[in-house]
PDB file of C-alpha atoms in Angstrom:
ATOM      1  CA  MET V   1       1.693  -3.221  23.278  1.00 35.00           C
ATOM      2  CA  ARG V   2       1.770  -6.042  21.096  1.00 37.00           C
ATOM      3  CA  ARG V   3       3.171  -6.124  17.534  1.00 40.00           C
ATOM      4  CA  LYS V   4       3.213  -8.847  14.554  1.00 37.00           C
ATOM      5  CA  ILE V   5       6.204  -8.784  12.220  1.00 39.00           C
ATOM      6  CA  ALA V   6       5.401 -10.710   8.630  1.00 39.00           C
ATOM      7  CA  LYS V   7       9.258 -10.799   7.645  1.00 39.00           C
ATOM      8  CA  PHE V   8      11.280 -11.019  10.768  1.00 39.00           C
ATOM      9  CA  SER V   9      15.511 -10.813  11.276  1.00 41.00           C
ATOM     10  CA  ILE V  10      17.340  -9.620  13.607  1.00 39.00           C
ATOM     11  CA  LEU V  11      20.922  -8.091  12.291  1.00 37.00           C
ATOM     12  CA  PRO V  12      24.048 -10.284  13.435  1.00 37.00           C
ATOM     13  CA  VAL V  13      25.413  -7.176  14.967  1.00 35.00           C
ATOM     14  CA  PHE V  14      23.965  -4.114  16.181  1.00 38.00           C
ATOM     15  CA  ALA V  15      26.710  -1.920  14.826  1.00 38.00           C
ATOM     16  CA  GLY V  16      25.642  -2.387  11.100  1.00 41.00           C
ATOM     17  CA  CYS V  17      22.897  -0.041  11.621  1.00 40.00           C
ATOM     18  CA  MET V  18      25.053   2.366  13.263  1.00 40.00           C
ATOM     19  CA  PHE V  19      27.157   2.206  10.098  1.00 38.00           C
ATOM     20  CA  PHE V  20      24.450   3.623   8.352  1.00 38.00           C
ATOM     21  CA  SER V  21      23.039   6.129  10.964  1.00 40.00           C
ATOM     22  CA  PHE V  22      24.698   9.447   9.264  1.00 39.00           C
ATOM     23  CA  SER V  23      23.673  13.302   9.129  1.00 38.00           C
ATOM     24  CA  THR V  24      20.436  12.671   7.216  1.00 43.00           C
ATOM     25  CA  ARG V  25      19.910  16.369   7.325  1.00 56.00           C
ATOM     26  CA  GLU V  26      23.099  16.364   5.250  1.00 52.00           C
ATOM     27  CA  ALA V  27      22.049  13.239   3.069  1.00 50.00           C
ATOM     28  CA  ALA V  28      18.673  14.120   2.374  1.00 36.00           C
ATOM     29  CA  ASN V  29      17.914  17.450  -0.464  1.00 36.00           C
ATOM     30  CA  LEU V  30      14.722  19.233   0.973  1.00 35.00           C
ATOM     31  CA  GLU V  31      12.816  20.821  -1.166  1.00 32.00           C
ATOM     32  CA  ILE V  32      10.182  23.738   0.164  1.00 26.00           C
ATOM     33  CA  GLU V  33       7.250  23.764  -1.165  1.00 34.00           C
ATOM     34  CA  GLY V  34       3.736  24.725  -0.900  1.00 33.00           C
ATOM     35  CA  TYR V  35       2.060  22.198   2.157  1.00 30.00           C
ATOM     36  CA  SER V  36      -1.712  21.320   3.616  1.00 33.00           C
ATOM     37  CA  THR V  37      -2.026  19.658   6.624  1.00 33.00           C
ATOM     38  CA  SER V  38      -5.854  18.796   5.831  1.00 33.00           C
ATOM     39  CA  ASN V  39      -5.683  15.124   5.339  1.00 36.00           C
ATOM     40  CA  LEU V  40      -3.085  14.359   8.126  1.00 37.00           C
ATOM     41  CA  ASP V  41      -5.012  12.441  10.265  1.00 37.00           C
ATOM     42  CA  LEU V  42      -4.271   8.901   8.798  1.00 36.00           C
ATOM     43  CA  ASN V  43      -0.719   9.125   7.389  1.00 43.00           C
ATOM     44  CA  TYR V  44       0.389   6.523  10.606  1.00 42.00           C
ATOM     45  CA  THR V  45       3.582   4.593   9.555  1.00 47.00           C
ATOM     46  CA  VAL V  46       4.444   2.313  12.884  1.00 46.00           C
ATOM     47  CA  ALA V  47       3.971  -1.125  13.715  1.00 44.00           C
ATOM     48  CA  LEU V  48       6.248  -2.507  15.955  1.00 43.00           C
ATOM     49  CA  VAL V  49       7.788  -6.535  16.852  1.00 42.00           C
ATOM     50  CA  GLU V  50       5.820  -8.784  19.394  1.00 40.00           C
ATOM     51  CA  GLU V  51       7.257  -8.740  22.867  1.00 42.00           C
ATOM     52  CA  SER V  52       6.698  -7.602  26.074  1.00 46.00           C
ATOM     53  CA  GLU V  53       7.538  -3.931  27.161  1.00 48.00           C
ATOM     54  CA  LEU V  54       9.487  -5.181  29.727  1.00 44.00           C
ATOM     55  CA  ALA V  55      12.169  -7.212  27.364  1.00 49.00           C
ATOM     56  CA  LYS V  56      12.565  -4.699  24.694  1.00 49.00           C
ATOM     57  CA  ASP V  57      13.133  -1.938  27.236  1.00 50.00           C
ATOM     58  CA  GLN V  58      16.045  -4.174  28.491  1.00 50.00           C
ATOM     59  CA  SER V  59      16.944  -5.172  25.342  1.00 50.00           C
ATOM     60  CA  LEU V  60      17.227  -1.574  23.772  1.00 49.00           C
ATOM     61  CA  GLU V  61      18.998  -0.696  27.016  1.00 48.00           C
ATOM     62  CA  ARG V  62      21.825  -2.875  26.115  1.00 51.00           C
ATOM     63  CA  ALA V  63      22.229  -2.424  22.843  1.00 48.00           C
ATOM     64  CA  LEU V  64      22.383   1.354  22.928  1.00 49.00           C
ATOM     65  CA  PRO V  65      24.084   2.269  26.173  1.00 49.00           C
ATOM     66  CA  GLU V  66      26.363   4.860  24.927  1.00 66.00           C
ATOM     67  CA  LEU V  67      23.654   7.449  22.660  1.00 79.00           C
ATOM     68  CA  GLY V  68      21.485   8.947  25.526  1.00 89.00           C
ATOM     69  CA  LYS V  69      19.468  11.192  24.628  1.00 94.00           C
ATOM     70  CA  SER V  70      21.015  12.558  21.645  1.00 95.00           C
ATOM     71  CA  TYR V  71      19.045  12.606  18.421  1.00 96.00           C
ATOM     72  CA  VAL V  72      20.761   9.691  17.399  1.00 96.00           C
ATOM     73  CA  GLY V  73      19.877   7.722  20.498  1.00 96.00           C
ATOM     74  CA  PHE V  74      16.221   9.248  19.680  1.00 97.00           C
ATOM     75  CA  LYS V  75      15.930   8.197  16.027  1.00 97.00           C
ATOM     76  CA  GLU V  76      17.795   4.317  17.078  1.00 96.00           C
ATOM     77  CA  ALA V  77      15.407   3.925  19.780  1.00 95.00           C
ATOM     78  CA  LEU V  78      12.237   4.540  17.804  1.00 96.00           C
ATOM     79  CA  GLY V  79      14.054   1.749  14.968  1.00 96.00           C
ATOM     80  CA  PHE V  80      14.863  -0.555  17.827  1.00 92.00           C
ATOM     81  CA  LYS V  81      11.066  -0.394  19.290  1.00 89.00           C
ATOM     82  CA  GLU V  82       9.820  -0.615  16.028  1.00 93.00           C
ATOM     83  CA  SER V  83      12.099  -3.391  13.792  1.00 94.00           C
ATOM     84  CA  ARG V  84      14.559  -4.026  16.216  1.00 93.00           C
ATOM     85  CA  GLY V  85      16.653  -1.988  13.651  1.00 95.00           C
ATOM     86  CA  ASN V  86      15.856  -4.289  11.078  1.00 97.00           C
ATOM     87  CA  TYR V  87      15.794  -2.326   7.385  1.00 98.00           C
ATOM     88  CA  GLN V  88      14.503  -5.171   5.460  1.00 96.00           C
ATOM     89  CA  THR V  89      10.996  -6.180   7.451  1.00 96.00           C
ATOM     90  CA  ILE V  90       8.160  -5.973   6.415  1.00 96.00           C
ATOM     91  CA  ASN V  91       5.257  -6.540   8.618  1.00 93.00           C
ATOM     92  CA  GLU V  92       1.581  -7.714   8.294  1.00 91.00           C
ATOM     93  CA  PHE V  93      -0.298  -4.977   6.772  1.00 91.00           C
ATOM     94  CA  GLY V  94       2.870  -3.581   4.417  1.00 94.00           C
ATOM     95  CA  TYR V  95       4.569  -1.337   6.798  1.00 95.00           C
ATOM     96  CA  MET V  96       8.335  -1.288   5.505  1.00 97.00           C
ATOM     97  CA  GLY V  97      11.559  -1.090   6.548  1.00 98.00           C
ATOM     98  CA  LYS V  98      13.743  -0.240  10.166  1.00 98.00           C
ATOM     99  CA  TYR V  99      10.826   2.926  10.693  1.00 98.00           C
ATOM    100  CA  GLN V 100       8.113   0.669   9.475  1.00 97.00           C
ATOM    101  CA  PHE V 101       7.023   3.425   6.881  1.00 97.00           C
ATOM    102  CA  GLY V 102       3.449   3.165   5.004  1.00 96.00           C
ATOM    103  CA  ILE V 103       3.416   4.018   1.558  1.00 95.00           C
ATOM    104  CA  GLY V 104       1.615   6.520   1.678  1.00 95.00           C
ATOM    105  CA  THR V 105       3.648   8.567   3.805  1.00 96.00           C
ATOM    106  CA  LEU V 106       6.653   7.413   1.962  1.00 97.00           C
ATOM    107  CA  GLU V 107       5.338   8.816  -1.092  1.00 97.00           C
ATOM    108  CA  LEU V 108       4.475  12.287   0.186  1.00 96.00           C
ATOM    109  CA  LEU V 109       8.169  12.527   1.544  1.00 97.00           C
ATOM    110  CA  GLY V 110       9.351  11.991  -2.674  1.00 97.00           C
ATOM    111  CA  ILE V 111       9.732   8.025  -2.328  1.00 98.00           C
ATOM    112  CA  TYR V 112       7.108   5.755  -4.952  1.00 97.00           C
ATOM    113  CA  ASN V 113       9.781   2.558  -5.038  1.00 96.00           C
ATOM    114  CA  SER V 114       9.171   0.280  -2.019  1.00 96.00           C
ATOM    115  CA  ALA V 115      11.845  -2.024  -3.267  1.00 96.00           C
ATOM    116  CA  GLU V 116      14.250   0.694  -3.525  1.00 96.00           C
ATOM    117  CA  PHE V 117      13.540   1.690  -0.124  1.00 97.00           C
ATOM    118  CA  LEU V 118      13.802  -1.568   1.446  1.00 97.00           C
ATOM    119  CA  ASN V 119      17.240  -1.933  -0.280  1.00 96.00           C
ATOM    120  CA  SER V 120      18.790   1.349   0.868  1.00 97.00           C
ATOM    121  CA  PRO V 121      19.467   1.800   4.728  1.00 97.00           C
ATOM    122  CA  GLN V 122      20.599   5.519   3.820  1.00 96.00           C
ATOM    123  CA  LEU V 123      17.308   6.195   2.079  1.00 97.00           C
ATOM    124  CA  GLN V 124      15.285   4.810   4.963  1.00 98.00           C
ATOM    125  CA  GLU V 125      17.586   7.020   7.234  1.00 98.00           C
ATOM    126  CA  ALA V 126      16.907  10.365   4.750  1.00 98.00           C
ATOM    127  CA  ALA V 127      13.518   9.811   4.699  1.00 98.00           C
ATOM    128  CA  PHE V 128      13.408   9.092   9.214  1.00 98.00           C
ATOM    129  CA  TYR V 129      14.982  12.519   9.148  1.00 98.00           C
ATOM    130  CA  THR V 130      12.700  14.128   6.261  1.00 98.00           C
ATOM    131  CA  ASN V 131       9.545  13.369   7.652  1.00 98.00           C
ATOM    132  CA  ALA V 132      10.775  14.086  11.607  1.00 98.00           C
ATOM    133  CA  SER V 133      11.489  17.335   9.461  1.00 98.00           C
ATOM    134  CA  ARG V 134       8.144  17.710   8.157  1.00 98.00           C
ATOM    135  CA  ASN V 135       6.473  16.847  11.454  1.00 98.00           C
ATOM    136  CA  LYS V 136       8.580  19.510  13.788  1.00 98.00           C
ATOM    137  CA  TRP V 137       7.632  21.997  11.062  1.00 98.00           C
ATOM    138  CA  ILE V 138       3.585  21.297  11.209  1.00 98.00           C
ATOM    139  CA  LEU V 139       3.780  20.760  14.758  1.00 98.00           C
ATOM    140  CA  ILE V 140       5.786  23.889  15.689  1.00 98.00           C
ATOM    141  CA  ARG V 141       3.511  26.061  17.595  1.00 98.00           C
ATOM    142  CA  ASP V 142       2.031  22.840  19.629  1.00 98.00           C
ATOM    143  CA  ILE V 143       5.496  21.869  20.820  1.00 98.00           C
ATOM    144  CA  ALA V 144       6.156  25.443  21.708  1.00 98.00           C
ATOM    145  CA  ARG V 145       2.177  25.686  23.088  1.00 98.00           C
ATOM    146  CA  PHE V 146       2.538  21.781  25.187  1.00 98.00           C
ATOM    147  CA  GLU V 147       6.144  21.339  25.837  1.00 98.00           C
ATOM    148  CA  GLY V 148       6.630  20.750  29.541  1.00 98.00           C
ATOM    149  CA  LYS V 149       2.480  20.612  30.203  1.00 98.00           C
ATOM    150  CA  VAL V 150       1.271  17.209  31.786  1.00 98.00           C
ATOM    151  CA  ILE V 151      -1.939  15.669  29.773  1.00 98.00           C
ATOM    152  CA  ASN V 152      -2.871  12.674  31.136  1.00 96.00           C
ATOM    153  CA  GLY V 153      -0.384  12.045  33.498  1.00 97.00           C
ATOM    154  CA  VAL V 154       2.530  12.280  30.615  1.00 97.00           C
ATOM    155  CA  LYS V 155       4.812  15.447  30.423  1.00 98.00           C
ATOM    156  CA  VAL V 156       5.049  16.319  26.709  1.00 98.00           C
ATOM    157  CA  THR V 157       8.463  17.218  25.060  1.00 98.00           C
ATOM    158  CA  GLU V 158       9.213  17.792  21.501  1.00 98.00           C
ATOM    159  CA  SER V 159      10.513  14.158  21.050  1.00 98.00           C
ATOM    160  CA  GLY V 160       7.374  12.498  22.377  1.00 98.00           C
ATOM    161  CA  ILE V 161       5.298  14.989  20.165  1.00 98.00           C
ATOM    162  CA  LEU V 162       7.723  13.833  17.168  1.00 98.00           C
ATOM    163  CA  ALA V 163       7.541  10.282  17.829  1.00 98.00           C
ATOM    164  CA  ALA V 164       3.799  10.334  18.296  1.00 97.00           C
ATOM    165  CA  ALA V 165       3.312  11.956  14.656  1.00 97.00           C
ATOM    166  CA  HIS V 166       5.772   9.050  13.528  1.00 96.00           C
ATOM    167  CA  LEU V 167       3.206   6.660  15.132  1.00 91.00           C
ATOM    168  CA  ALA V 168      -0.111   8.696  14.569  1.00 92.00           C
ATOM    169  CA  GLY V 169       0.476  11.258  11.999  1.00 94.00           C
ATOM    170  CA  PRO V 170       0.961  15.257  12.779  1.00 96.00           C
ATOM    171  CA  GLY V 171      -2.809  15.433  12.756  1.00 95.00           C
ATOM    172  CA  SER V 172      -3.902  13.304  15.241  1.00 95.00           C
ATOM    173  CA  VAL V 173      -1.578  14.582  17.602  1.00 97.00           C
ATOM    174  CA  LYS V 174      -2.633  17.729  16.948  1.00 97.00           C
ATOM    175  CA  LYS V 175      -5.797  17.280  18.170  1.00 96.00           C
ATOM    176  CA  TYR V 176      -4.546  15.141  21.181  1.00 97.00           C
ATOM    177  CA  LEU V 177      -2.833  17.880  22.387  1.00 98.00           C
ATOM    178  CA  ARG V 178      -5.487  20.387  21.524  1.00 97.00           C
ATOM    179  CA  SER V 179      -8.013  18.898  23.357  1.00 97.00           C
ATOM    180  CA  TRP V 180      -5.652  18.159  26.076  1.00 97.00           C
ATOM    181  CA  GLY V 181      -5.621  14.364  25.794  1.00 96.00           C
ATOM    182  CA  ALA V 182      -9.833  13.865  25.004  1.00 95.00           C
ATOM    183  CA  GLN V 183      -9.015  13.135  21.229  1.00 91.00           C
ATOM    184  CA  SER V 184      -7.024  10.427  21.193  1.00 85.00           C
ATOM    185  CA  PHE V 185      -5.503   7.528  18.481  1.00 82.00           C
ATOM    186  CA  SER V 186      -4.721   4.098  18.695  1.00 75.00           C
ATOM    187  CA  ASP V 187      -2.592   2.545  15.490  1.00 72.00           C
ATOM    188  CA  ALA V 188      -4.178  -0.916  14.130  1.00 64.00           C
ATOM    189  CA  PHE V 189      -2.485  -2.765  17.521  1.00 69.00           C
ATOM    190  CA  GLY V 190      -3.199  -0.299  19.835  1.00 75.00           C
ATOM    191  CA  THR V 191      -0.479   1.643  20.363  1.00 84.00           C
ATOM    192  CA  SER V 192      -1.662   4.834  21.739  1.00 91.00           C
ATOM    193  CA  ILE V 193      -0.832   8.366  21.339  1.00 94.00           C
ATOM    194  CA  ARG V 194       0.235   8.649  25.213  1.00 95.00           C
ATOM    195  CA  ASN V 195       2.230   5.688  25.073  1.00 94.00           C
ATOM    196  CA  TYR V 196       5.179   7.352  22.453  1.00 96.00           C
ATOM    197  CA  LEU V 197       4.671  10.651  24.320  1.00 97.00           C
ATOM    198  CA  LYS V 198       5.820   8.793  27.058  1.00 97.00           C
ATOM    199  CA  LYS V 199       8.430   6.039  25.565  1.00 96.00           C
ATOM    200  CA  PHE V 200      10.229   8.844  23.902  1.00 97.00           C
ATOM    201  CA  GLY V 201       9.946  12.096  25.698  1.00 98.00           C
ATOM    202  CA  GLY V 202      13.252  13.682  26.878  1.00 97.00           C
ATOM    203  CA  TYR V 203      15.100  13.403  23.994  1.00 98.00           C
ATOM    204  CA  ASP V 204      17.487  16.196  22.427  1.00 97.00           C
ATOM    205  CA  THR V 205      15.863  16.770  18.632  1.00 98.00           C
ATOM    206  CA  SER V 206      16.759  20.075  18.160  1.00 97.00           C
ATOM    207  CA  PHE V 207      18.900  18.382  15.347  1.00 97.00           C
ATOM    208  CA  VAL V 208      16.244  17.887  13.362  1.00 98.00           C
ATOM    209  CA  LYS V 209      15.111  21.299  11.814  1.00 98.00           C
ATOM    210  CA  PRO V 210      11.665  22.510  10.795  1.00 98.00           C
ATOM    211  CA  GLU V 211      11.092  21.978   6.587  1.00 98.00           C
ATOM    212  CA  LYS V 212       7.634  23.194   4.685  1.00 96.00           C
ATOM    213  CA  ASN V 213       6.766  19.897   2.539  1.00 93.00           C
ATOM    214  CA  PRO V 214      10.725  18.803   2.866  1.00 97.00           C
ATOM    215  CA  ARG V 215      11.204  15.891  -0.131  1.00 97.00           C
ATOM    216  CA  VAL V 216      14.032  13.023  -0.557  1.00 97.00           C
ATOM    217  CA  ASP V 217      16.558  13.673  -3.156  1.00 95.00           C
ATOM    218  CA  ILE V 218      16.173   9.874  -4.326  1.00 93.00           C
ATOM    219  CA  GLN V 219      18.778  10.600  -7.230  1.00 91.00           C
ATOM    220  CA  ALA V 220      21.378  11.394  -4.408  1.00 91.00           C
ATOM    221  CA  PHE V 221      20.677   7.377  -3.843  1.00 89.00           C
ATOM    222  CA  ARG V 222      21.502   6.410  -7.487  1.00 83.00           C
ATOM    223  CA  ALA V 223      25.132   6.203  -7.365  1.00 66.00           C
TER     224      ALA V 223
END
């Protein structure tokens, strides 16, 4: 996997990131509204830093030795993979923040001010949880159907599905799973759904509760 970041800096101490890794389920006010999944295929969000897979894996292991396979371990691993945990990164395609969100996905979550988003680690954490909650609701039947199955040599897990949905959008993940891997997806850098299913499999993401069209309560972050 290869990635280029237009603006890149490393936080001096990774613990600074962890300070903001609070319970985003409590921080975000998730409103349940009507929802359509017809136009989700292009809502992928991810663009990662450029370095070898081995180097990234070793860096992640050193930075997050105590988190294991918890939900916090899942989100921190994904954030570290995408941006090295840098809340203020913007890549060459305009994907933003620790989790490299695109503006289209942020707008679906009720976030319209990119500067405000970049300058608030708390808002970014809430956006990650809210997006995962949304994706889990969309894919809940596919999680039940395919979890534990092996597709293209990779064991499917809930966390792998949620990570793949963060990369490719839940619609693309549906197509991949329901075609048993025949209809694949790769982002602008060639990263595939299979890669994310494998890389982020086996985490405990039961903390994420499926919600139908949740939105972040922006006012909660404007003290």
